Each structure stands twice: as C-alpha cells, then as structure tokens.
C-alpha positions in Angstrom: -27.1 84.9 98.3 -25.4 82.2 99.6 -22.8 82.9 102.0 -20.1 81.3 103.5 -19.9 81.1 108.0 -17.2 80.9 109.2 -17.8 81.0 112.8 -15.6 81.1 116.1 -17.7 80.1 118.7 -20.2 77.5 117.8 -17.9 75.5 114.8 -14.9 72.8 114.9 -11.8 73.7 113.7 -12.9 70.6 110.5 -15.5 72.9 109.5 -13.6 76.3 109.9 -11.3 74.6 107.3 -14.3 73.9 105.5 -15.5 77.0 104.8 -11.3 78.0 104.0 -11.4 76.1 101.3 -14.6 76.7 99.7 -13.6 80.4 100.1 -10.8 80.2 98.6 -10.9 77.9 95.9 -8.4 74.9 97.9 -8.1 71.3 97.7 -9.3 70.1 101.6 -7.2 67.1 101.6 -4.4 69.3 100.7 -4.8 72.3 103.0 -5.4 70.3 105.9 -1.9 68.1 105.2 -0.1 71.5 104.8 -1.3 72.8 108.1 -1.4 69.7 109.9 2.5 70.2 109.1 2.9 73.7 109.8 5.7 75.7 111.7 4.6 76.6 114.8 7.2 79.5 113.4 5.5 80.4 110.4 2.1 80.7 111.1 1.6 83.8 109.5 -0.8 84.9 105.9 2.4 85.5 104.2 3.8 82.0 104.0 -0.1 80.7 103.5 -0.9 82.8 101.3 2.6 82.2 99.7 2.2 78.4 100.2 -1.2 78.1 99.1 -0.8 80.6 96.1 -4.0 81.9 97.1 -5.7 84.4 94.6 -7.1 87.3 96.9 -9.0 89.6 94.0 -11.1 86.0 93.0 -12.9 85.5 96.5 -15.5 87.8 97.4 -15.7 89.2 100.9 -18.8 90.5 100.6 -19.4 86.6 99.9 -19.0 85.8 103.7 -20.0 85.9 106.9 -18.6 85.7 110.2 -20.1 84.7 113.8 -19.6 87.8 116.2 -20.9 88.7 119.5 -22.1 91.4 121.3 -22.0 92.0 125.0 -25.0 94.1 126.6 -26.8 94.5 130.5 -30.0 95.3 129.9 -33.4 95.0 131.4 -36.7 92.0 130.3 -38.5 95.0 128.8 -35.3 96.3 127.4 -34.4 94.6 125.2 -37.7 95.7 122.9 -35.1 97.8 121.7 -33.2 95.4 119.7 -36.3 93.6 118.2 -37.3 96.4 117.0 -34.3 98.0 115.3 -31.3 95.5 115.7 -27.9 96.0 116.7 -26.7 99.5 115.5 -24.0 101.5 116.4 -23.1 104.0 119.3 -24.3 107.1 117.3 -28.0 106.1 117.0 -27.8 104.6 120.7 -27.1 107.8 121.4 -29.2 110.0 119.7 -32.2 108.1 118.8 -35.0 106.7 121.5 -33.2 104.0 122.6 -32.3 102.3 126.3 -29.7 104.2 126.8 -30.6 108.3 125.6 -34.0 107.2 127.5 -31.3 106.7 130.5 -28.6 109.4 130.0 -32.4 112.4 129.8 -33.1 111.6 133.2 -29.3 112.3 134.4 -30.2 115.9 132.6 -27.6 114.6 129.6 -28.2 114.3 125.7 -24.8 113.7 123.0 -25.3 115.7 120.5 -23.5 113.4 117.6 -23.5 115.2 114.7 -23.4 119.0 115.8 -20.5 117.9 117.7 -21.6 118.6 121.7 -22.9 117.1 125.0 -25.5 119.0 126.7 -25.7 118.7 130.9 -28.8 120.2 132.7 -29.1 122.6 129.5 -25.4 124.1 129.2 -23.6 123.1 126.0 -20.3 122.2 125.8 -18.3 121.0 122.8 -17.1 117.9 122.0 -13.1 118.7 122.1 -10.5 116.9 120.3 -7.0 116.9 120.9 -5.9 120.3 119.4 -9.0 122.3 119.9 -9.1 124.6 123.3 -10.2 123.9 126.6 -13.6 125.7 127.4 -12.9 125.9 130.7 -9.4 126.8 130.8 -9.5 129.1 128.0 -11.1 132.2 128.3 -10.2 135.4 125.9 -7.4 133.0 124.3 -5.7 133.2 127.4 -4.3 130.0 129.4 -5.5 130.9 132.7 -4.9 127.3 133.7 -2.2 124.8 132.6 -4.4 122.6 130.1 -2.6 121.9 127.0 -1.4 118.9 124.6 0.9 117.5 127.2 -1.1 118.5 129.7 -4.8 118.5 129.3 -7.5 119.1 132.9 -9.5 115.5 133.4 -12.7 117.6 131.5 -11.1 117.5 128.6 -8.9 114.2 128.8 -12.5 112.5 128.3 -14.4 115.5 125.6 -11.1 114.2 123.5 -11.6 110.4 125.1 -15.2 111.4 123.8 -14.9 112.6 120.7 -12.0 110.1 119.8 -14.9 107.3 119.7 -17.3 109.4 118.0 -15.4 110.3 115.6 -11.9 109.2 114.9 -13.5 105.6 115.5 -16.7 106.1 113.7 -18.7 105.2 116.5 -18.6 101.7 114.4 -20.8 98.8 116.5 -17.9 96.8 118.3 -17.5 93.0 119.1 -16.1 89.9 119.9 -15.6 87.9 116.7 -13.8 85.1 118.6 -14.0 84.7 122.8 -14.6 83.0 125.7 -17.1 84.2 128.2 -14.5 84.4 130.6 -12.7 87.3 128.6 -16.1 88.6 127.1 -17.5 89.4 131.2 -13.4 90.2 131.9 -13.1 93.3 129.0 -13.6 96.8 130.8 -17.5 97.6 131.8 -19.6 95.4 129.8 -20.5 93.1 131.7 -21.9 95.6 134.1 -22.5 98.6 132.1 -21.8 99.9 128.3 -18.2 101.4 128.7 -19.7 105.2 127.4 -21.7 105.8 130.7 -17.6 106.0 132.3 -17.0 108.4 129.9 -19.5 110.4 129.6 -19.7 109.9 134.2 -15.5 111.5 133.5 -17.3 114.7 131.8 -20.2 115.6 133.9 -18.1 114.9 137.1 -16.2 117.8 135.8 -18.4 120.8 134.6 -20.3 123.1 137.3 -22.2 121.8 139.9 -22.7 118.9 138.7 -22.1 116.7 142.3 -21.2 113.4 140.1 -19.1 111.1 141.9 -16.6 108.9 140.4 -18.5 105.8 137.6 -22.3 107.2 139.0 -23.5 107.2 135.7 -22.1 103.5 135.3 -23.0 102.4 138.7 -27.1 103.7 138.8 -27.3 101.5 135.1 -25.8 98.2 136.7 -28.0 98.7 139.6 -31.0 99.2 137.3 -30.3 97.0 134.1 -28.4 93.6 136.6 -29.3 91.1 133.7 -26.0 90.2 131.0 -27.1 89.2 127.8 -24.2 88.1 124.4 -26.1 88.7 121.4 -25.0 86.8 118.6 -25.4 87.5 115.1 -23.9 87.5 111.9 -21.9 90.2 110.6 -21.0 90.5 106.8 -17.0 91.1 105.7 -17.4 93.8 103.7 -18.9 95.4 106.1 -16.6 94.9 108.8 -13.4 97.1 109.5 -10.9 94.9 108.8 -7.3 96.6 107.1 -7.0 99.6 109.4 -2.9 100.4 110.3 -2.1 102.7 112.7 1.2 103.9 110.5 -0.2 102.6 106.9 3.1 103.4 105.0 5.3 100.5 107.4 2.3 98.5 107.6 3.5 98.1 104.0 6.4 95.1 104.6 4.8 94.1 107.0 2.3 92.6 103.8 4.8 93.0 101.1 4.8 89.6 100.1 1.4 89.3 99.4 0.9 92.5 97.9 3.3 91.0 95.7 2.2 87.5 94.6 -1.0 89.0 93.7 0.3 91.4 91.7 0.4 94.7 94.0 3.4 97.2 94.0 4.3 99.4 96.9 3.2 102.5 94.2 -0.3 100.3 94.6 -0.9 100.8 98.2 0.6 103.9 98.8 -1.8 104.7 95.8 -4.5 103.0 97.6 -5.0 101.2 94.2 -5.5 97.8 96.1 -8.4 96.8 96.5 -10.7 96.5 99.5 -11.3 93.1 99.1 -7.3 92.2 98.6 -7.2 93.9 101.6 -10.5 91.7 103.5 -8.9 89.0 102.6 -5.4 89.2 104.5 -7.2 90.2 107.8 -9.5 87.3 106.9 -6.6 85.2 106.6 -4.8 86.4 110.1 -8.5 84.7 112.0 -8.5 82.5 110.8 -5.0 81.6 111.3 -5.1 82.2 114.4 -8.6 81.2 115.3 -6.9 77.4 113.8 -3.8 77.3 116.4 -6.0 78.5 119.5 -6.0 82.2 120.3 -9.3 82.8 122.0 -9.4 86.2 121.9 -10.4 88.6 119.0 -12.1 92.0 118.9 -14.4 93.9 115.2 -16.5 96.5 114.7 -18.6 97.3 111.3 -17.8 99.8 109.5 -19.5 103.5 110.4 -23.0 103.9 109.6 -23.6 99.9 109.8 -26.1 97.9 111.6 -27.4 94.2 112.4 -30.9 93.0 111.8 -33.1 92.6 114.5 -33.9 88.7 112.3 -29.7 88.2 112.4 -29.9 88.3 116.4 -29.8 85.8 119.0 -30.1 87.2 122.3 -28.8 84.9 124.9 -28.9 85.2 129.3 -26.0 84.8 131.3 -24.7 84.4 134.4 -22.4 86.9 136.1 
C-alpha cells in the first residue's frame, strides 16, 4: 500500500498542502487560494470542512502516516533494545527485558502491569485508582490516617498517578507530532530521564524503609544514561489516538457542523455510530490547520497495544 505521509518536521508547507489535497481529493490551486485568503478568525476545522465540502467518510485514515518524534535518554549499548524491539509502549518497557526494567530491577523494583501491583524489595503493593483504599492508611476498614478522595497521602497520590498512566491512558507510546527541539527538551524530564521514573520514585520513597530521596531514580538514570536521542518514525493515523474528549457528550457541539455536512446526527454520535475514520479525519484537519499556520507544539500517542517496528525508526543523537 502506498501511504500519504504528513511530515510536519522535514517537509514544507507546500508539501503539506499537496498531501492534504491528495488525501481528501481536492483541487490544489483552489485550496491554495482558499488558505491564502483564510480569515484569521476562521481557522477551525468546521469552516474548512464546510467551505471545501470535504468528504470525511471517503478518505481512509488507514492510508495516512504521520511523522512523529519521541525523545529518550540512553547509552549506545541500550540503543540495541530499539533495534531489537522497535519503539514499544510503556507496559512492554516495564515488563519485558528492556533497559528500563533492568534499571528498576537493580533497585529491587518490578511493575506487574497485568496484575496491577508494584513489587518493592519483595513486598507487593497494589496499584490503586482513586476509588480504592490506601494500603497504608486503612486497616481493618478503619481510617487510621487522613486519606480519602479529597485528601490523599503522598503514597496514594503516586499510586493513582501510576494507575492513570497504565490503565486510564493505556500505557501508550507518546510522542510529538510537531515540535521544535527546544520545546521537546523542555518537556517534563524526557531529555534527562523517563517520566515514569518520577512516578515510581514517588511511590517507593513513601514505602517502609526505602530511604529514597526525591527524584533519586531519575538522577541515577541521568548520571548513567546521559546521551539524549530523538527517534523519528511514521505512525499510521488509524493506529493513533485522535478523538478522545474528556467530556464526550458536550464535545459533540464543537464538531456538530462537520458531522452534519457528512450526514451524521446527534443520535449517531451518542450511540457511537460515527465511524472512527470520520473522527480521525476531523482531528487530522485540525492538526493540518495548526501546522500550516505556525503551531510548533502538538502531542500524540498510539492506541493501546500498538508499537513502531524497528525497521521504521531513525535514531538521532542530540546535544543537550
């Protein structure tokens, strides 16, 4: 299959426009003129879909690739893991034979994602969400410390954070769809150590006799694995998380005009009868508009249990 590839890093605006028109079967000259006269206050996907009469059903998101970039820190030896496995999700990185799991094992830490527990120095602790009781603050159903949904201890806060990353968000592979290098380097801790180490450290330092200091795991990782890399790869749009609003029902009204012009009603939306392909295309148009008019920061992620093959990745070392 020949894919249409949107590369918001290496290609020009003209190339993006060509890809946009090819994918949605639009006249390049007319669309170019349309965007040249685009009103500053009308830069949204609903207007573009209506004005250009875009058929969201016909264009298949399985035929599109988006170039993504993932930042990581490693050693030259550890890079062999990417060459062997490719770019995997967080669940794989924690449970399988990877530099991350090996590093944690040296501190007697293991995360059992499937069974929702973290093992520290041979002791098992449940990975809890916000509705579950804290294992240290509750005993025999009596709250012996102040720990509830309004005021939680530090251990419970970090356990909930880990649960959110692994289960609410599916432990997915996260990356940048568009960004410059300086923005990537300033994002969280990723140019020094994996974000997940901060969460795991926050759990372990509040367990009995751990003697972990703040950010200890991250600091140790950064001292040992002090090379920073950007991994570039193509992701198939249908394998990416696109339409995932926090409030599903109310978000309908943001895109209602786009749904209407393509023949979908509020009932179709609420009963989830709108094809995922249509939702993917709405978000792709949103990304395209943002890139075309100068946005330099947009994040993305793969769907749960999706990964990037080793043959598809390009690894580049960067200076911190």
